[in-house]
Backbone as a printed PyTorch tensor [residue, N CA C, xyz], in Angstrom:
tensor([[[ 88.3760,  80.7590, 103.0610],
         [ 87.2400,  81.0390, 102.1980],
         [ 86.5850,  82.3440, 102.6490]],

        [[ 86.2820,  83.2000, 101.6820],
         [ 85.6920,  84.4910, 101.9800],
         [ 84.3190,  84.5980, 101.3370]],

        [[ 83.4960,  85.5030, 101.8770],
         [ 82.1120,  85.6370, 101.4420],
         [ 81.7970,  87.0940, 101.1370]],

        [[ 81.1150,  87.3180, 100.0210],
         [ 80.6580,  88.6620,  99.6480],
         [ 79.3550,  88.9430, 100.3810]],

        [[ 79.2710,  90.1190, 101.0140],
         [ 78.0610,  90.5220, 101.7400],
         [ 77.3400,  91.5750, 100.9080]],

        [[ 76.0560,  91.3180, 100.6370],
         [ 75.2100,  92.2630,  99.9080],
         [ 74.2490,  92.9260, 100.8830]],

        [[ 74.0040,  94.2220, 100.6860],
         [ 73.0200,  94.9250, 101.4870],
         [ 71.6300,  94.4010, 101.1110]],

        [[ 70.6160,  94.7540, 101.8650],
         [ 69.2610,  94.2760, 101.5910],
         [ 68.7790,  94.7000, 100.2060]],

        [[ 69.3650,  95.7620,  99.6540],
         [ 69.0290,  96.2310,  98.3080],
         [ 69.9160,  95.6230,  97.2350]],

        [[ 70.6700,  94.5900,  97.5720],
         [ 71.5540,  93.8420,  96.6730],
         [ 72.8180,  94.5910,  96.2580]],

        [[ 73.1470,  95.7290,  96.8950],
         [ 74.4090,  96.3720,  96.5540],
         [ 75.5150,  95.7590,  97.4040]],

        [[ 76.6930,  95.5240,  96.8080],
         [ 77.8000,  94.9100,  97.5500],
         [ 78.3020,  95.8380,  98.6530]],

        [[ 78.5340,  95.2730,  99.8440],
         [ 79.0170,  96.0550, 100.9820],
         [ 80.4790,  95.7810, 101.2890]],

        [[ 80.7880,  94.5080, 101.5050],
         [ 82.1340,  94.1430, 101.9260],
         [ 82.3550,  92.6530, 101.7080]],

        [[ 83.5470,  92.2220, 102.0220],
         [ 83.8990,  90.8060, 101.9840],
         [ 84.2780,  90.4120, 103.4070]],

        [[ 83.6990,  89.3220, 103.8890],
         [ 83.9670,  88.8720, 105.2540],
         [ 84.4970,  87.4460, 105.2340]],

        [[ 85.0250,  87.0310, 106.3770],
         [ 85.5300,  85.6620, 106.4990],
         [ 84.3660,  84.6730, 106.4870]],

        [[ 84.6730,  83.4420, 106.2090],
         [ 83.6700,  82.3750, 106.2150],
         [ 82.9980,  82.2940, 107.5880]],

        [[ 83.8090,  82.4030, 108.6370],
         [ 83.2880,  82.3050, 110.0000],
         [ 82.2750,  83.4250, 110.2850]],

        [[ 82.6110,  84.6660, 109.8920],
         [ 81.7050,  85.7980, 110.1070],
         [ 80.4210,  85.6260, 109.3110]],

        [[ 80.5490,  85.1310, 108.0810],
         [ 79.3720,  84.8940, 107.2410],
         [ 78.4560,  83.8560, 107.8890]],

        [[ 79.0390,  82.8080, 108.4430],
         [ 78.2250,  81.7690, 109.0900],
         [ 77.5070,  82.3150, 110.3190]],

        [[ 78.1600,  83.1780, 111.0780],
         [ 77.5210,  83.7860, 112.2520],
         [ 76.3150,  84.6110, 111.8130]],

        [[ 76.4720,  85.3980, 110.7480],
         [ 75.3540,  86.2100, 110.2430],
         [ 74.1920,  85.3300, 109.7870]],

        [[ 74.4980,  84.2350, 109.1010],
         [ 73.4550,  83.3270, 108.6100],
         [ 72.7750,  82.6010, 109.7760]],

        [[ 73.5620,  82.0890, 110.7180],
         [ 73.0020,  81.3440, 111.8530],
         [ 72.1370,  82.2240, 112.7530]],

        [[ 72.4980,  83.5150, 112.8470],
         [ 71.7060,  84.4430, 113.6580],
         [ 70.5670,  85.0730, 112.8620]],

        [[ 70.3420,  84.5670, 111.6530],
         [ 69.2780,  85.0030, 110.7550],
         [ 69.3550,  86.5010, 110.4290]],

        [[ 70.5740,  87.0270, 110.3930],
         [ 70.7860,  88.4110, 109.9760],
         [ 71.0870,  88.4720, 108.4830]],

        [[ 71.3090,  87.3100, 107.8880],
         [ 71.5890,  87.2320, 106.4560],
         [ 71.1230,  85.8760, 105.9350]],

        [[ 70.8820,  85.8300, 104.6270],
         [ 70.5210,  84.5660, 103.9940],
         [ 71.5310,  84.2730, 102.8860]],

        [[ 71.7200,  82.9970, 102.6090],
         [ 72.6860,  82.5650, 101.6040],
         [ 72.0660,  82.7030, 100.2160]],

        [[ 72.7550,  83.4260,  99.3240],
         [ 72.3050,  83.6210,  97.9420],
         [ 73.0380,  82.6510,  97.0180]],

        [[ 74.3530,  82.5600,  97.1750],
         [ 75.1980,  81.6190,  96.4210],
         [ 75.9450,  80.7700,  97.4360]],

        [[ 76.0870,  79.5110,  97.1320],
         [ 76.7850,  78.6290,  98.0610],
         [ 77.6290,  77.6000,  97.3180]],

        [[ 78.5220,  76.9540,  98.0750],
         [ 79.3570,  75.8840,  97.5440],
         [ 78.5060,  74.6250,  97.5050]],

        [[ 78.5090,  73.9630,  96.3590],
         [ 77.7220,  72.7310,  96.2260],
         [ 78.2940,  71.6340,  97.1210]],

        [[ 77.4060,  70.9050,  97.7970],
         [ 77.8270,  69.8030,  98.6520],
         [ 78.5510,  70.2910,  99.8890]],

        [[ 78.9650,  69.3840, 100.7380],
         [ 79.7530,  69.6740, 101.9330],
         [ 79.1450,  70.7720, 102.7980]],

        [[ 77.9030,  70.5690, 103.3070],
         [ 77.2770,  71.5880, 104.1560],
         [ 77.9600,  71.6860, 105.5260]],

        [[ 77.6890,  72.7940, 106.2190],
         [ 78.1980,  73.0060, 107.5740],
         [ 77.1280,  72.5110, 108.5340]],

        [[ 77.5180,  71.6710, 109.4830],
         [ 76.5680,  71.1530, 110.4530],
         [ 76.7940,  71.8490, 111.7930]],

        [[ 75.6960,  72.3640, 112.3540],
         [ 75.7430,  73.0340, 113.6520],
         [ 74.5590,  72.5310, 114.4590]],

        [[ 74.8490,  71.7360, 115.4540],
         [ 73.7700,  71.1250, 116.2300],
         [ 72.9650,  70.1970, 115.3350]],

        [[ 71.6690,  70.4070, 115.2660],
         [ 70.7920,  69.5790, 114.4170],
         [ 70.5450,  70.2100, 113.0680]],

        [[ 71.0710,  71.3970, 112.8530],
         [ 70.8430,  72.1090, 111.5950],
         [ 72.0000,  71.9170, 110.6360]],

        [[ 71.6950,  72.1250, 109.3870],
         [ 72.6990,  72.0430, 108.3350],
         [ 72.6060,  73.3160, 107.5020]],

        [[ 73.7570,  73.9240, 107.2140],
         [ 73.8100,  75.1850, 106.4590],
         [ 74.6840,  75.0120, 105.2260]],

        [[ 74.2710,  75.6750, 104.1390],
         [ 75.1130,  75.7030, 102.9420],
         [ 76.3320,  76.5750, 103.2280]],

        [[ 77.4730,  76.2510, 102.5940],
         [ 78.6830,  77.0750, 102.7390],
         [ 78.5150,  78.3250, 101.8810]],

        [[ 78.4160,  79.5050, 102.5040],
         [ 78.0940,  80.7210, 101.7500],
         [ 79.2580,  81.2570, 100.9170]],

        [[ 78.9240,  81.6980,  99.7140],
         [ 79.8470,  82.4220,  98.8410],
         [ 79.3690,  83.8690,  98.7590]],

        [[ 78.0310,  84.0560,  98.7030],
         [ 77.4010,  85.3770,  98.6940],
         [ 76.2190,  85.3250,  99.6610]],

        [[ 76.1430,  86.3280, 100.5620],
         [ 75.0090,  86.4010, 101.4840],
         [ 74.3150,  87.7470, 101.3320]],

        [[ 73.0250,  87.7710, 101.6650],
         [ 72.1930,  88.9690, 101.5800],
         [ 71.7140,  89.3230, 102.9830]],

        [[ 72.0000,  90.5630, 103.4180],
         [ 71.5600,  90.9870, 104.7440],
         [ 70.0410,  91.1060, 104.7850]],

        [[ 69.4400,  90.7800, 105.9230],
         [ 67.9880,  90.8410, 106.0900],
         [ 67.5110,  92.2750, 106.2130]],

        [[ 68.3130,  93.1180, 106.8320],
         [ 67.9480,  94.5170, 107.0340],
         [ 68.9290,  95.4030, 106.2870]],

        [[ 68.4220,  96.5350, 105.8110],
         [ 69.2500,  97.4760, 105.0680],
         [ 70.2200,  98.1910, 106.0030]],

        [[ 71.4830,  98.2930, 105.5880],
         [ 72.5100,  99.0180, 106.3380],
         [ 72.8150, 100.2930, 105.5750]],

        [[ 72.6490, 101.4450, 106.2380],
         [ 72.9260, 102.7210, 105.5840],
         [ 74.4300, 102.9090, 105.4520]],

        [[ 74.8550, 103.2760, 104.2440],
         [ 76.2680, 103.4980, 103.9650],
         [ 76.5020, 104.9980, 103.9150]],

        [[ 77.4970, 105.4870, 104.6480],
         [ 77.7660, 106.9350, 104.5910],
         [ 78.1230, 107.3570, 103.1710]],

        [[ 77.5780, 108.4960, 102.7390],
         [ 77.8910, 108.9710, 101.3900],
         [ 79.3110, 109.5140, 101.3770]],

        [[ 79.8720, 109.5850, 100.1970],
         [ 81.2320, 110.0870, 100.0660],
         [ 82.2740, 109.0690, 100.4760]],

        [[ 81.9590, 107.8220, 100.3490],
         [ 82.8810, 106.7460, 100.6790],
         [ 84.0570, 106.8090,  99.7140]],

        [[ 85.1830, 107.3320, 100.1760],
         [ 86.3470, 107.5040,  99.3100],
         [ 87.3150, 106.3370,  99.4530]],

        [[ 87.9700, 106.0380,  98.3580],
         [ 88.9760, 104.9800,  98.3480],
         [ 90.2850, 105.6000,  98.8430]],

        [[ 90.9080, 105.0460,  99.8840],
         [ 92.1540, 105.6230, 100.3750],
         [ 93.2770, 105.4740,  99.3510]],

        [[ 94.1480, 106.4700,  99.2920],
         [ 95.2750, 106.4600,  98.3570],
         [ 96.3770, 105.5780,  98.9280]],

        [[ 96.7690, 104.5760,  98.1690],
         [ 97.8750, 103.7040,  98.5610],
         [ 98.7580, 103.4410,  97.3550]],

        [[ 99.9870, 103.0480,  97.6140],
         [100.9210, 102.7080,  96.5470],
         [100.3550, 101.5700,  95.6980]],

        [[ 99.8760, 100.5400,  96.3800],
         [ 99.2950,  99.3840,  95.6860],
         [ 98.0890,  99.7890,  94.8460]],

        [[ 97.2700, 100.7010,  95.3820],
         [ 96.0920, 101.1710,  94.6600],
         [ 96.4480, 101.9340,  93.3960]],

        [[ 97.4690, 102.7970,  93.4760],
         [ 97.8970, 103.5650,  92.3030],
         [ 98.4260, 102.6100,  91.2310]],

        [[ 99.2470, 101.6510,  91.6240],
         [ 99.7720, 100.6740,  90.6580],
         [ 98.6350,  99.8800,  90.0180]],

        [[ 97.6630,  99.4890,  90.8300],
         [ 96.5260,  98.7220,  90.3110],
         [ 95.6690,  99.5690,  89.3620]],

        [[ 95.4140, 100.8090,  89.7420],
         [ 94.6220, 101.7050,  88.8990],
         [ 95.2730, 101.8830,  87.5300]],

        [[ 96.6110, 102.0250,  87.5120],
         [ 97.3450, 102.2590,  86.2710],
         [ 97.7880, 100.9660,  85.5920]],

        [[ 97.2870,  99.8380,  86.0720],
         [ 97.5860,  98.5270,  85.4830],
         [ 99.0830,  98.2300,  85.4640]],

        [[ 99.8030,  98.6820,  86.4760],
         [101.2480,  98.4640,  86.6110],
         [102.0160,  98.9120,  85.3750]],

        [[101.5380,  99.9790,  84.7280],
         [102.1970, 100.5500,  83.5410],
         [102.6330, 101.9720,  83.8600]],

        [[103.8320, 102.3240,  83.4290],
         [104.3860, 103.6620,  83.6650],
         [103.5010, 104.7100,  82.9920]],

        [[103.1830, 105.7530,  83.7280],
         [102.3510, 106.8290,  83.2080],
         [103.0610, 107.6860,  82.1760]],

        [[104.3740, 107.5350,  82.0680],
         [105.1540, 108.3390,  81.1250],
         [105.5360, 107.5550,  79.8730]],

        [[106.0860, 106.3470,  80.0490],
         [106.5810, 105.6010,  78.8810],
         [105.7720, 104.3500,  78.5660]],

        [[104.9610, 103.8650,  79.4880],
         [104.1210, 102.7010,  79.2360],
         [104.7500, 101.3670,  79.5960]],

        [[106.0170, 101.3760,  80.0310],
         [106.6540, 100.1140,  80.4290],
         [106.1170,  99.6470,  81.7760]],

        [[106.5500,  98.4770,  82.1800],
         [106.1310,  97.9150,  83.4560],
         [106.5760,  98.8250,  84.6040]],

        [[105.6640,  99.1200,  85.5150],
         [105.9420, 100.0300,  86.6300],
         [106.0210,  99.2690,  87.9410]],

        [[107.0020,  99.6470,  88.7580],
         [107.1620,  99.0150,  90.0610],
         [107.1010, 100.0360,  91.1950]],

        [[106.9930, 101.3080,  90.8460],
         [106.9710, 102.3580,  91.8510],
         [105.9440, 103.4180,  91.4490]],

        [[105.7950, 104.4340,  92.2860],
         [104.8740, 105.5230,  91.9560],
         [105.6380, 106.8400,  91.9270]],

        [[105.0660, 107.8290,  91.2620],
         [105.7090, 109.1340,  91.1330],
         [104.6950, 110.2280,  91.4180]],

        [[105.1630, 111.2790,  92.0850],
         [104.3510, 112.4710,  92.2960],
         [104.4950, 113.3500,  91.0670]],

        [[103.4070, 113.6620,  90.3940],
         [103.4460, 114.5060,  89.1970],
         [104.0130, 115.8730,  89.5840]],

        [[103.4310, 116.4910,  90.6060],
         [104.0230, 117.6790,  91.2050],
         [104.7980, 117.1750,  92.4170]],

        [[106.1250, 117.2330,  92.3780],
         [106.9310, 116.6400,  93.4610],
         [106.5540, 117.1700,  94.8400]],

        [[106.7170, 116.3150,  95.8400],
         [106.4090, 116.7090,  97.2180],
         [107.2410, 117.9050,  97.6590]],

        [[108.4720, 117.9770,  97.1670],
         [109.3450, 119.0940,  97.5450],
         [108.8100, 120.4340,  97.0500]],

        [[107.8590, 120.3730,  96.1140],
         [107.2650, 121.6100,  95.5800],
         [105.8000, 121.7610,  96.0000]],

        [[105.4270, 121.0090,  97.0070],
         [104.0620, 121.1310,  97.5250],
         [103.0870, 120.0920,  97.0070]],

        [[103.5800, 119.1140,  96.2620],
         [102.7070, 118.0420,  95.7640],
         [102.2100, 117.1740,  96.9070]],

        [[100.9830, 116.7280,  96.7950],
         [100.3730, 115.9270,  97.8630],
         [100.1540, 114.4890,  97.4060]],

        [[ 99.9010, 113.6270,  98.3760],
         [ 99.5580, 112.2340,  98.0730],
         [ 98.0700, 112.1750,  97.7580]],

        [[ 97.7240, 112.2940,  96.4890],
         [ 96.3240, 112.2220,  96.0700],
         [ 96.2450, 111.4070,  94.7900]],

        [[ 95.0520, 110.9040,  94.4980],
         [ 94.8620, 110.1210,  93.2710],
         [ 95.2140, 110.9430,  92.0390]],

        [[ 94.9730, 112.2630,  92.0990],
         [ 95.2160, 113.1280,  90.9490],
         [ 96.6850, 113.4920,  90.7810]],

        [[ 97.5010, 113.3310,  91.8330],
         [ 98.9140, 113.7240,  91.7640],
         [ 99.8660, 112.5320,  91.7230]],

        [[ 99.3550, 111.3200,  91.7920],
         [100.2160, 110.1320,  91.7690],
         [ 99.9760, 109.3180,  90.5110]],

        [[101.0480, 108.7390,  89.9980],
         [100.9690, 107.9090,  88.8080],
         [101.9730, 106.7660,  88.9540]],

        [[101.6410, 105.6040,  88.4010],
         [102.5800, 104.4910,  88.3890],
         [103.7640, 104.8830,  87.5160]],

        [[104.9500, 104.4210,  87.8880],
         [106.1470, 104.8640,  87.1720],
         [107.2060, 103.7630,  87.1930]],

        [[107.9410, 103.6370,  86.0870],
         [109.0660, 102.6950,  86.0610],
         [110.2550, 103.3690,  86.7510]],

        [[111.2220, 102.5920,  87.1780],
         [112.3720, 103.1440,  87.8830],
         [113.1550, 104.1170,  87.0130]],

        [[113.3080, 103.8040,  85.7460],
         [114.0780, 104.6600,  84.8390],
         [113.4480, 106.0530,  84.7530]],

        [[112.1470, 106.1210,  84.4750],
         [111.4650, 107.4190,  84.3740],
         [111.4720, 108.1530,  85.7120]],

        [[111.2950, 107.4080,  86.7940],
         [111.2700, 108.0240,  88.1170],
         [112.6170, 108.6750,  88.4180]],

        [[113.7150, 108.0040,  88.0930],
         [115.0480, 108.5560,  88.3360],
         [115.3430, 109.7280,  87.4050]],

        [[114.9520, 109.6190,  86.1430],
         [115.1840, 110.7070,  85.1910],
         [114.3980, 111.9610,  85.5730]],

        [[113.1550, 111.7750,  85.9500],
         [112.2840, 112.9080,  86.2810],
         [112.7520, 113.5950,  87.5480]],

        [[113.1650, 112.8040,  88.5130],
         [113.6930, 113.3120,  89.7730],
         [112.7400, 114.3130,  90.4170]],

        [[113.1970, 115.5570,  90.5990],
         [112.4700, 116.5750,  91.3440],
         [111.8260, 117.6060,  90.4060]],

        [[111.4570, 117.1530,  89.2020],
         [110.8940, 118.0850,  88.2200],
         [109.4700, 117.6810,  87.8660]],

        [[108.7860, 118.5630,  87.1810],
         [107.4350, 118.2610,  86.7090],
         [107.5370, 117.6620,  85.3100]],

        [[106.5040, 116.9600,  84.8470],
         [106.5370, 116.4220,  83.4800],
         [106.7030, 117.5250,  82.4240]],

        [[106.1200, 118.6960,  82.6610],
         [106.2440, 119.8060,  81.7090],
         [107.6980, 120.2480,  81.5810]],

        [[108.4020, 120.3200,  82.6920],
         [109.8120, 120.7040,  82.6680],
         [110.6590, 119.6800,  81.9160]],

        [[110.2220, 118.4320,  81.9360],
         [110.9460, 117.3650,  81.2390],
         [110.5330, 117.2700,  79.7700]],

        [[109.4320, 117.9310,  79.4180],
         [108.9020, 117.8030,  78.0600],
         [108.1420, 116.5040,  77.8700]],

        [[107.6620, 115.9200,  78.9660],
         [106.9370, 114.6530,  78.9340],
         [105.4360, 114.8990,  78.9990]],

        [[104.6920, 113.9330,  78.4600],
         [103.2320, 113.9500,  78.5820],
         [102.7790, 112.6840,  79.2940]],

        [[101.7620, 112.8320,  80.1080],
         [101.1820, 111.6560,  80.7710],
         [100.3410, 110.8740,  79.7750]],

        [[100.4150, 109.5630,  79.8450],
         [ 99.6270, 108.7010,  78.9660],
         [ 98.1570, 108.6990,  79.3720]],

        [[ 97.8740, 109.0450,  80.6260],
         [ 96.5020, 109.0340,  81.1360],
         [ 96.3330, 110.1870,  82.1120]],

        [[ 95.1110, 110.5680,  82.3460],
         [ 94.8220, 111.5980,  83.3470],
         [ 94.5020, 110.8960,  84.6600]],

        [[ 95.3370, 111.0850,  85.6720],
         [ 95.0940, 110.3840,  86.9410],
         [ 93.8090, 110.8540,  87.6150]],

        [[ 92.9670, 109.8910,  87.9730],
         [ 91.6870, 110.1720,  88.6410],
         [ 91.4900, 109.1700,  89.7720]],

        [[ 90.6440, 109.5120,  90.7120],
         [ 90.3110, 108.5180,  91.7450],
         [ 89.5890, 107.3360,  91.1000]],

        [[ 89.8770, 106.1230,  91.5310],
         [ 89.1940, 104.9610,  90.9620],
         [ 87.7320, 104.9200,  91.3680]],

        [[ 86.9120, 104.3180,  90.5100],
         [ 85.4810, 104.1830,  90.7990],
         [ 85.0590, 102.7440,  90.5710]],

        [[ 83.8880, 102.4160,  91.0470],
         [ 83.3280, 101.0930,  90.8420],
         [ 83.3830, 100.2440,  92.0920]],

        [[ 82.6040,  99.1860,  92.0870],
         [ 82.4760,  98.3410,  93.2730],
         [ 83.7530,  97.6030,  93.6080]],

        [[ 84.5800,  97.3160,  92.6170],
         [ 85.8360,  96.6150,  92.9070],
         [ 86.7480,  97.4780,  93.7780]],

        [[ 86.5260,  98.7890,  93.7920],
         [ 87.3400,  99.6920,  94.6030],
         [ 86.6710, 100.0240,  95.9190]],

        [[ 85.3530, 100.1080,  95.9570],
         [ 84.6770, 100.5160,  97.1850],
         [ 84.3430,  99.3410,  98.0960]],

        [[ 84.2810,  98.1440,  97.5620],
         [ 84.0050,  96.9600,  98.3720],
         [ 85.3340,  96.3700,  98.8080]],

        [[ 85.6540,  96.5410, 100.0950],
         [ 86.9290,  96.0530, 100.6070],
         [ 87.0580,  94.5520, 100.4070]],

        [[ 88.1710,  94.1230,  99.8180],
         [ 88.4450,  92.7090,  99.6320],
         [ 87.9660,  92.1400,  98.3160]],

        [[ 87.2320,  92.9160,  97.5280],
         [ 86.6600,  92.3970,  96.2780],
         [ 87.6860,  92.2690,  95.1560]],

        [[ 88.8580,  92.8950,  95.3210],
         [ 89.8460,  92.8380,  94.2420],
         [ 90.3990,  91.4330,  94.0350]],

        [[ 90.4020,  90.6200,  95.0660],
         [ 90.8450,  89.2310,  94.9330],
         [ 89.6200,  88.3310,  95.1000]],

        [[ 88.6440,  88.5690,  94.2830],
         [ 87.3420,  87.9590,  94.4730],
         [ 87.1560,  86.5980,  93.8480]],

        [[ 86.0630,  86.0170,  94.2130],
         [ 85.6040,  84.7470,  93.6860],
         [ 84.8670,  85.0360,  92.3770]],

        [[ 85.0590,  84.2410,  91.3390],
         [ 84.3430,  84.4880,  90.0790],
         [ 82.8170,  84.4940,  90.2350]],

        [[ 82.3100,  83.8070,  91.2540],
         [ 80.8610,  83.7710,  91.4800],
         [ 80.3300,  85.1070,  91.9990]],

        [[ 81.2260,  86.0210,  92.3890],
         [ 80.8070,  87.3360,  92.8690],
         [ 80.5270,  88.2870,  91.7160]],

        [[ 81.0800,  88.0340,  90.5510],
         [ 81.0230,  88.9670,  89.4250],
         [ 79.6240,  89.5130,  89.1050]],

        [[ 78.5900,  88.6700,  89.0320],
         [ 77.2530,  89.2230,  88.7110],
         [ 76.7770,  90.2540,  89.7370]],

        [[ 77.1630,  90.0840,  91.0000],
         [ 76.7170,  90.9890,  92.0570],
         [ 77.5520,  92.2590,  92.0810]],

        [[ 78.8220,  92.1540,  91.7620],
         [ 79.6900,  93.3310,  91.7010],
         [ 79.3710,  94.1610,  90.4710]],

        [[ 78.9600,  93.5130,  89.3860],
         [ 78.6230,  94.2100,  88.1390],
         [ 77.3780,  95.0740,  88.3110]],

        [[ 76.4600,  94.6690,  89.1990],
         [ 75.2380,  95.4330,  89.4530],
         [ 75.5660,  96.8040,  90.0280]],

        [[ 76.6570,  96.8970,  90.7910],
         [ 76.9900,  98.1560,  91.4580],
         [ 77.9010,  99.0400,  90.6130]],

        [[ 78.4360,  98.5180,  89.5520],
         [ 79.4060,  99.3040,  88.7610],
         [ 78.7650, 100.4010,  87.9900]]])
């Protein structure tokens, strides 16, 4: 079981384990906002609700410019597992400007790609192939991308993640 952690200003920060969430609550560094009905956690003489969403007591400053790291899984997720060239189901990624020609691993230079298009395109650019991209690759935005672990979230987190979008 995992718990969404909200900053004191209600913006989503991260997702932590149940155990870590309980430590924060027991040490009064956070309070439970949403919890699992019934089945409380007993610690000594106290009883605690099982946290789903917790709110930190003190504000934690977040460094500005928090960028989402570029990963294969992230590119596929951003493009909804659809090929950027033909729209079919994608299982791999492609460099728009090939690495052999100086292309880098960036959100703007990577696109989800099916095996057929990836093999056909090979070491060429889409312009050389006469192809057009179905979308303009951009870095992903929103709380589902900046809050680590939120992509496989609990439905009860949605109202809090929507506030940050």
